[in-house]
PDB file of C-alpha atoms in Angstrom:
ATOM      1  CA  VAL L 146     103.440  82.694 117.233  1.00 54.00           C
ATOM      2  CA  LEU L 147     101.011  82.654 120.175  1.00 52.00           C
ATOM      3  CA  ALA L 148      99.737  86.124 119.294  1.00 54.00           C
ATOM      4  CA  ALA L 149      99.166  85.139 115.677  1.00 51.00           C
ATOM      5  CA  TRP L 150      97.219  82.069 116.802  1.00 50.00           C
ATOM      6  CA  LEU L 151      94.955  84.016 119.209  1.00 47.00           C
ATOM      7  CA  SER L 152      94.136  86.988 116.961  1.00 46.00           C
ATOM      8  CA  PRO L 153      91.840  85.181 114.477  1.00 47.00           C
ATOM      9  CA  ALA L 154      89.945  83.509 117.307  1.00 44.00           C
ATOM     10  CA  ARG L 155      89.404  86.825 119.003  1.00 43.00           C
ATOM     11  CA  ALA L 156      88.150  88.418 115.791  1.00 42.00           C
ATOM     12  CA  GLN L 157      85.745  85.525 115.278  1.00 42.00           C
ATOM     13  CA  ASP L 158      84.362  85.860 118.810  1.00 43.00           C
ATOM     14  CA  GLU L 159      83.721  89.595 118.355  1.00 40.00           C
ATOM     15  CA  SER L 160      81.992  89.140 114.999  1.00 40.00           C
ATOM     16  CA  SER L 161      79.664  86.460 116.353  1.00 41.00           C
ATOM     17  CA  ALA L 162      78.683  88.436 119.433  1.00 43.00           C
ATOM     18  CA  THR L 163      75.129  89.869 119.639  1.00 39.00           C
ATOM     19  CA  PRO L 164      75.159  93.532 118.505  1.00 40.00           C
ATOM     20  CA  ALA L 165      74.327  96.087 121.186  1.00 40.00           C
ATOM     21  CA  PRO L 166      70.949  97.806 120.819  1.00 35.00           C
ATOM     22  CA  GLN L 167      71.017 101.286 119.338  1.00 39.00           C
ATOM     23  CA  VAL L 168      70.532 104.195 121.671  1.00 38.00           C
ATOM     24  CA  GLY L 169      66.908 105.347 121.558  1.00 39.00           C
ATOM     25  CA  ALA L 170      65.615 102.195 119.879  1.00 42.00           C
ATOM     26  CA  ILE L 171      62.109 101.129 120.935  1.00 48.00           C
ATOM     27  CA  VAL L 172      61.986  97.670 122.490  1.00 53.00           C
ATOM     28  CA  SER L 173      58.406  96.469 122.064  1.00 70.00           C
ATOM     29  CA  GLU L 174      57.569  94.734 125.325  1.00 85.00           C
ATOM     30  CA  ILE L 175      53.820  95.039 124.705  1.00 93.00           C
ATOM     31  CA  GLN L 176      51.649  94.009 121.774  1.00 95.00           C
ATOM     32  CA  LEU L 177      49.464  97.032 121.073  1.00 96.00           C
ATOM     33  CA  SER L 178      46.630  97.735 118.636  1.00 96.00           C
ATOM     34  CA  ALA L 179      43.334  99.639 118.276  1.00 95.00           C
ATOM     35  CA  ASP L 180      40.487  97.147 118.594  1.00 94.00           C
ATOM     36  CA  GLN L 181      37.671  99.661 117.960  1.00 96.00           C
ATOM     37  CA  PHE L 182      37.978 103.185 116.561  1.00 97.00           C
ATOM     38  CA  GLY L 183      34.692 104.356 117.985  1.00 97.00           C
ATOM     39  CA  VAL L 184      31.885 102.091 119.164  1.00 96.00           C
ATOM     40  CA  GLY L 185      31.137  99.794 116.241  1.00 96.00           C
ATOM     41  CA  ASN L 186      34.091 101.386 114.365  1.00 96.00           C
ATOM     42  CA  VAL L 187      31.954 104.431 113.485  1.00 96.00           C
ATOM     43  CA  VAL L 188      32.788 107.975 114.673  1.00 95.00           C
ATOM     44  CA  ARG L 189      31.610 111.532 114.164  1.00 91.00           C
ATOM     45  CA  ALA L 190      34.185 114.283 113.955  1.00 90.00           C
ATOM     46  CA  GLY L 191      33.769 117.316 116.182  1.00 91.00           C
ATOM     47  CA  GLY L 192      33.142 115.462 119.449  1.00 92.00           C
ATOM     48  CA  TRP L 193      34.291 112.796 121.855  1.00 95.00           C
ATOM     49  CA  ILE L 194      34.968 109.287 120.618  1.00 96.00           C
ATOM     50  CA  GLY L 195      35.948 106.041 122.314  1.00 97.00           C
ATOM     51  CA  LEU L 196      39.071 104.154 121.267  1.00 97.00           C
ATOM     52  CA  ARG L 197      39.276 100.577 122.543  1.00 97.00           C
ATOM     53  CA  VAL L 198      42.862  99.449 122.928  1.00 97.00           C
ATOM     54  CA  ARG L 199      43.958  95.809 122.858  1.00 97.00           C
ATOM     55  CA  PHE L 200      47.265  94.953 124.473  1.00 97.00           C
ATOM     56  CA  ARG L 201      49.307  92.089 125.880  1.00 96.00           C
ATOM     57  CA  ASP L 202      52.263  92.469 128.211  1.00 95.00           C
ATOM     58  CA  ASP L 203      55.125  90.024 127.600  1.00 90.00           C
ATOM     59  CA  THR L 204      56.845  90.539 130.939  1.00 89.00           C
ATOM     60  CA  GLU L 205      56.761  88.075 133.821  1.00 88.00           C
ATOM     61  CA  ARG L 206      54.809  89.983 136.474  1.00 92.00           C
ATOM     62  CA  PRO L 207      51.862  92.410 136.664  1.00 93.00           C
ATOM     63  CA  ARG L 208      52.640  96.116 136.432  1.00 93.00           C
ATOM     64  CA  ASP L 209      50.961  99.465 135.883  1.00 94.00           C
ATOM     65  CA  ILE L 210      51.299 100.922 132.401  1.00 95.00           C
ATOM     66  CA  ILE L 211      50.108 104.136 130.763  1.00 96.00           C
ATOM     67  CA  LEU L 212      48.072 103.961 127.571  1.00 97.00           C
ATOM     68  CA  GLU L 213      48.066 107.264 125.716  1.00 96.00           C
ATOM     69  CA  VAL L 214      46.876 108.796 122.449  1.00 96.00           C
ATOM     70  CA  GLU L 215      48.508 111.841 120.887  1.00 93.00           C
ATOM     71  CA  MET L 216      46.965 113.947 118.138  1.00 86.00           C
ATOM     72  CA  ARG L 217      47.152 117.425 116.593  1.00 81.00           C
ATOM     73  CA  ASP L 218      44.280 119.833 117.260  1.00 77.00           C
ATOM     74  CA  ALA L 219      43.062 122.850 115.280  1.00 73.00           C
ATOM     75  CA  ASP L 220      45.548 125.166 117.042  1.00 81.00           C
ATOM     76  CA  GLY L 221      48.509 123.006 116.095  1.00 80.00           C
ATOM     77  CA  ASP L 222      48.951 121.737 119.653  1.00 86.00           C
ATOM     78  CA  ARG L 223      49.454 118.061 120.457  1.00 89.00           C
ATOM     79  CA  PRO L 224      47.100 117.060 123.293  1.00 91.00           C
ATOM     80  CA  VAL L 225      47.720 113.686 124.921  1.00 92.00           C
ATOM     81  CA  TYR L 226      44.882 111.600 126.351  1.00 95.00           C
ATOM     82  CA  ARG L 227      45.972 108.859 128.704  1.00 94.00           C
ATOM     83  CA  ARG L 228      44.834 106.176 131.109  1.00 95.00           C
ATOM     84  CA  VAL L 229      46.616 104.006 133.663  1.00 95.00           C
ATOM     85  CA  VAL L 230      45.802 100.290 133.600  1.00 95.00           C
ATOM     86  CA  THR L 231      47.235  97.196 135.242  1.00 94.00           C
ATOM     87  CA  ALA L 232      48.740  94.772 132.731  1.00 95.00           C
ATOM     88  CA  ASN L 233      48.650  91.085 133.580  1.00 94.00           C
ATOM     89  CA  PRO L 234      51.382  89.228 131.677  1.00 92.00           C
ATOM     90  CA  GLY L 235      50.686  86.631 129.032  1.00 91.00           C
ATOM     91  CA  ARG L 236      47.082  87.472 128.124  1.00 93.00           C
ATOM     92  CA  PHE L 237      45.305  90.014 125.929  1.00 96.00           C
ATOM     93  CA  GLN L 238      43.395  92.810 127.671  1.00 96.00           C
ATOM     94  CA  GLN L 239      41.234  95.728 126.557  1.00 96.00           C
ATOM     95  CA  ALA L 240      40.835  99.275 127.800  1.00 97.00           C
ATOM     96  CA  TRP L 241      38.993 102.355 126.532  1.00 97.00           C
ATOM     97  CA  LEU L 242      40.613 105.714 125.840  1.00 97.00           C
ATOM     98  CA  TYR L 243      38.565 108.833 125.081  1.00 97.00           C
ATOM     99  CA  VAL L 244      39.654 111.482 122.587  1.00 95.00           C
ATOM    100  CA  TYR L 245      38.091 114.695 121.338  1.00 93.00           C
ATOM    101  CA  LEU L 246      38.172 114.372 117.549  1.00 92.00           C
ATOM    102  CA  PRO L 247      38.268 117.765 115.753  1.00 90.00           C
ATOM    103  CA  TYR L 248      36.203 118.521 112.652  1.00 89.00           C
ATOM    104  CA  ASP L 249      39.325 118.818 110.486  1.00 87.00           C
ATOM    105  CA  PHE L 250      40.720 115.459 111.586  1.00 90.00           C
ATOM    106  CA  ASP L 251      42.836 113.868 108.840  1.00 90.00           C
ATOM    107  CA  PRO L 252      42.059 110.120 108.787  1.00 92.00           C
ATOM    108  CA  SER L 253      45.201 109.365 106.787  1.00 91.00           C
ATOM    109  CA  ARG L 254      47.367 110.597 109.680  1.00 89.00           C
ATOM    110  CA  GLY L 255      45.434 108.629 112.291  1.00 93.00           C
ATOM    111  CA  LEU L 256      46.126 108.784 116.001  1.00 95.00           C
ATOM    112  CA  ARG L 257      49.457 107.895 117.588  1.00 95.00           C
ATOM    113  CA  LEU L 258      48.852 105.202 120.195  1.00 96.00           C
ATOM    114  CA  ARG L 259      51.531 104.439 122.788  1.00 96.00           C
ATOM    115  CA  ALA L 260      52.149 102.335 125.876  1.00 96.00           C
ATOM    116  CA  ARG L 261      54.570 103.514 128.589  1.00 95.00           C
ATOM    117  CA  ASP L 262      55.630 102.246 131.951  1.00 92.00           C
ATOM    118  CA  VAL L 263      54.996 104.297 135.083  1.00 92.00           C
ATOM    119  CA  ALA L 264      58.083 106.241 136.140  1.00 86.00           C
ATOM    120  CA  GLY L 265      59.272 105.969 139.728  1.00 68.00           C
ATOM    121  CA  ASP L 266      60.330 103.263 142.121  1.00 39.00           C
ATOM    122  CA  SER L 267      58.244 100.270 143.141  1.00 44.00           C
ATOM    123  CA  GLY L 268      56.928 102.131 146.146  1.00 36.00           C
ATOM    124  CA  GLU L 269      55.223 104.805 144.078  1.00 40.00           C
ATOM    125  CA  THR L 270      51.450 104.413 143.913  1.00 41.00           C
ATOM    126  CA  ALA L 271      49.904 104.894 140.504  1.00 41.00           C
ATOM    127  CA  VAL L 272      46.345 106.108 140.156  1.00 40.00           C
ATOM    128  CA  ARG L 273      44.261 103.199 138.893  1.00 41.00           C
ATOM    129  CA  GLU L 274      41.866 103.252 135.977  1.00 41.00           C
ATOM    130  CA  GLY L 275      38.409 104.601 136.657  1.00 39.00           C
ATOM    131  CA  ALA L 276      39.612 106.764 139.550  1.00 35.00           C
ATOM    132  CA  GLY L 277      39.269 110.080 137.751  1.00 37.00           C
ATOM    133  CA  VAL L 278      42.137 112.293 136.626  1.00 37.00           C
ATOM    134  CA  GLU L 279      45.301 110.221 136.794  1.00 50.00           C
ATOM    135  CA  GLU L 280      47.766 112.825 137.993  1.00 51.00           C
ATOM    136  CA  GLY L 281      49.709 110.452 140.223  1.00 60.00           C
ATOM    137  CA  ALA L 282      51.345 108.535 137.376  1.00 80.00           C
ATOM    138  CA  ARG L 283      54.398 109.966 135.628  1.00 87.00           C
ATOM    139  CA  ARG L 284      55.182 108.950 132.060  1.00 88.00           C
ATOM    140  CA  GLY L 285      58.126 106.589 131.884  1.00 90.00           C
ATOM    141  CA  ARG L 286      59.861 104.465 129.286  1.00 92.00           C
ATOM    142  CA  LEU L 287      58.199 103.892 125.913  1.00 94.00           C
ATOM    143  CA  LEU L 288      57.109 100.261 125.606  1.00 95.00           C
ATOM    144  CA  ALA L 289      55.191 100.150 122.316  1.00 95.00           C
ATOM    145  CA  GLU L 290      53.823 102.493 119.664  1.00 95.00           C
ATOM    146  CA  THR L 291      51.436 102.190 116.723  1.00 95.00           C
ATOM    147  CA  ILE L 292      49.090 104.256 114.539  1.00 95.00           C
ATOM    148  CA  ALA L 293      45.308 103.880 114.914  1.00 96.00           C
ATOM    149  CA  ARG L 294      43.240 104.834 111.859  1.00 95.00           C
ATOM    150  CA  PRO L 295      39.443 105.175 111.641  1.00 96.00           C
ATOM    151  CA  VAL L 296      37.265 102.708 109.768  1.00 96.00           C
ATOM    152  CA  GLN L 297      34.302 105.023 109.095  1.00 95.00           C
ATOM    153  CA  ILE L 298      33.853 108.750 109.765  1.00 95.00           C
ATOM    154  CA  LEU L 299      30.333 110.132 109.366  1.00 92.00           C
ATOM    155  CA  GLN L 300      29.667 113.377 107.553  1.00 85.00           C
ATOM    156  CA  ASP L 301      28.513 116.388 109.552  1.00 81.00           C
ATOM    157  CA  TYR L 302      24.956 115.992 108.183  1.00 80.00           C
ATOM    158  CA  GLU L 303      24.669 112.331 109.241  1.00 85.00           C
ATOM    159  CA  GLY L 304      23.351 110.998 112.504  1.00 88.00           C
ATOM    160  CA  ALA L 305      24.158 107.697 114.209  1.00 93.00           C
ATOM    161  CA  LEU L 306      21.843 105.110 115.741  1.00 94.00           C
ATOM    162  CA  GLY L 307      23.324 102.176 117.628  1.00 95.00           C
ATOM    163  CA  VAL L 308      21.543  98.837 117.908  1.00 96.00           C
ATOM    164  CA  ILE L 309      22.573  96.247 120.494  1.00 96.00           C
ATOM    165  CA  GLY L 310      21.670  92.800 119.200  1.00 94.00           C
ATOM    166  CA  GLY L 311      21.537  90.945 115.897  1.00 88.00           C
ATOM    167  CA  SER L 312      18.334  92.456 114.481  1.00 89.00           C
ATOM    168  CA  THR L 313      17.718  96.093 113.557  1.00 88.00           C
ATOM    169  CA  HIS L 314      13.889  95.636 113.549  1.00 88.00           C
ATOM    170  CA  GLY L 315      13.490  97.703 110.398  1.00 88.00           C
ATOM    171  CA  LEU L 316      15.510 100.646 111.708  1.00 88.00           C
ATOM    172  CA  SER L 317      17.859 100.351 108.716  1.00 84.00           C
ATOM    173  CA  LEU L 318      15.204 102.265 106.736  1.00 79.00           C
ATOM    174  CA  TYR L 319      16.493 105.439 108.388  1.00 78.00           C
ATOM    175  CA  ALA L 320      19.756 104.919 106.501  1.00 78.00           C
ATOM    176  CA  SER L 321      18.028 104.622 103.124  1.00 70.00           C
ATOM    177  CA  SER L 322      18.354 107.171 100.366  1.00 66.00           C
ATOM    178  CA  ILE L 323      16.326 107.923  97.239  1.00 61.00           C
ATOM    179  CA  SER L 324      18.134 108.587  93.952  1.00 63.00           C
ATOM    180  CA  GLY L 325      21.399 109.178  95.753  1.00 64.00           C
ATOM    181  CA  ASN L 326      19.931 111.833  98.050  1.00 64.00           C
ATOM    182  CA  THR L 327      22.008 112.122 101.220  1.00 62.00           C
ATOM    183  CA  PHE L 328      18.935 112.883 103.324  1.00 67.00           C
ATOM    184  CA  SER L 329      16.620 110.211 104.663  1.00 64.00           C
ATOM    185  CA  PRO L 330      13.066 110.067 103.284  1.00 64.00           C
ATOM    186  CA  LEU L 331      11.811 109.321 106.815  1.00 64.00           C
ATOM    187  CA  ALA L 332      13.712 111.956 108.783  1.00 66.00           C
ATOM    188  CA  HIS L 333      15.469 115.323 108.507  1.00 72.00           C
ATOM    189  CA  GLU L 334      18.898 113.741 108.139  1.00 78.00           C
ATOM    190  CA  ARG L 335      20.401 110.491 106.978  1.00 80.00           C
ATOM    191  CA  THR L 336      21.089 108.212 109.954  1.00 86.00           C
ATOM    192  CA  GLU L 337      23.803 105.583 109.954  1.00 90.00           C
ATOM    193  CA  VAL L 338      22.516 102.462 111.714  1.00 92.00           C
ATOM    194  CA  VAL L 339      25.364 100.757 113.585  1.00 94.00           C
ATOM    195  CA  GLY L 340      24.051  97.284 114.305  1.00 93.00           C
ATOM    196  CA  ASN L 341      25.255  93.992 115.748  1.00 93.00           C
ATOM    197  CA  LEU L 342      26.658  95.653 118.850  1.00 95.00           C
ATOM    198  CA  ALA L 343      27.186  93.399 121.858  1.00 95.00           C
ATOM    199  CA  PRO L 344      26.941  94.493 125.503  1.00 94.00           C
ATOM    200  CA  LEU L 345      30.672  93.855 125.813  1.00 92.00           C
ATOM    201  CA  ASP L 346      31.262  96.392 123.001  1.00 91.00           C
ATOM    202  CA  LEU L 347      29.880  99.296 125.038  1.00 95.00           C
ATOM    203  CA  PRO L 348      32.363 101.754 126.546  1.00 95.00           C
ATOM    204  CA  ASP L 349      32.795 102.302 130.268  1.00 94.00           C
ATOM    205  CA  ARG L 350      32.320 106.094 130.161  1.00 95.00           C
ATOM    206  CA  TRP L 351      29.657 108.292 128.633  1.00 95.00           C
ATOM    207  CA  MET L 352      32.038 110.032 126.199  1.00 94.00           C
ATOM    208  CA  GLY L 353      32.213 106.914 124.065  1.00 96.00           C
ATOM    209  CA  LEU L 354      28.474 107.073 123.307  1.00 96.00           C
ATOM    210  CA  THR L 355      28.184 110.740 122.301  1.00 93.00           C
ATOM    211  CA  SER L 356      28.379 109.859 118.578  1.00 92.00           C
ATOM    212  CA  PHE L 357      24.954 108.198 118.886  1.00 94.00           C
ATOM    213  CA  GLU L 358      21.703 110.118 118.982  1.00 91.00           C
ATOM    214  CA  THR L 359      19.805 106.935 119.842  1.00 93.00           C
ATOM    215  CA  LEU L 360      20.785 103.617 121.374  1.00 94.00           C
ATOM    216  CA  VAL L 361      18.355 100.699 120.913  1.00 95.00           C
ATOM    217  CA  TRP L 362      18.584  97.482 122.916  1.00 95.00           C
ATOM    218  CA  SER L 363      17.157  94.661 120.770  1.00 93.00           C
ATOM    219  CA  GLY L 364      19.113  91.671 122.149  1.00 92.00           C
ATOM    220  CA  GLY L 365      21.952  90.579 124.383  1.00 91.00           C
ATOM    221  CA  ASP L 366      22.293  89.721 128.045  1.00 92.00           C
ATOM    222  CA  PRO L 367      22.352  92.816 130.316  1.00 91.00           C
ATOM    223  CA  ALA L 368      24.375  90.754 132.813  1.00 92.00           C
ATOM    224  CA  GLU L 369      27.353  91.136 130.471  1.00 92.00           C
ATOM    225  CA  LEU L 370      27.522  94.843 131.282  1.00 90.00           C
ATOM    226  CA  GLY L 371      30.258  95.687 133.748  1.00 83.00           C
ATOM    227  CA  PRO L 372      29.764  98.067 136.688  1.00 87.00           C
ATOM    228  CA  GLU L 373      31.218 100.962 134.679  1.00 85.00           C
TER     229      GLU L 373
END
């Protein structure tokens, strides 16, 4: 009688218990997204681009994490571009990654963006951001993953001109066309004018600006530029 009375209670306890996580399942400890796919969300294929990553760590203490982008190049290889940053819990942060975008890049596939922790014990020193090649950090557990897709990719016959500030001062004429002609009436090529850039939108390394042939400063406080 005692066994019959205990069996249903035991079955009820087991059914109401929290299911164990599946092996290999990704537990998203970090909110991760691509804030800018190129400066001003405009890129040119066949060169370096800047990818600004926005993330927030939901843990309780600061830690070093690895931000990385994986893609497929023309040889079929999968190069990985990465950077080590320090995540401060509870607030959104931004960091730039730099990727060489091939001419045959497929925008529908996008770039695979990941966040990982730094493998090793607490005594291991990770190479901080901005310190050059980060060989001291080993890739650890996957924390978050998403796909970053471009907003605008220029054609190979188009140039790019970036304008910092709210006014283009008539420079938008370089992006004009006559009767659908792809070439500018005022230059040898059509030039996409990327305006309304703020000093805070500029990347911290030169590779992020290689899409632009010209950069015009028409407004904004230079004091907002960081040391990088």
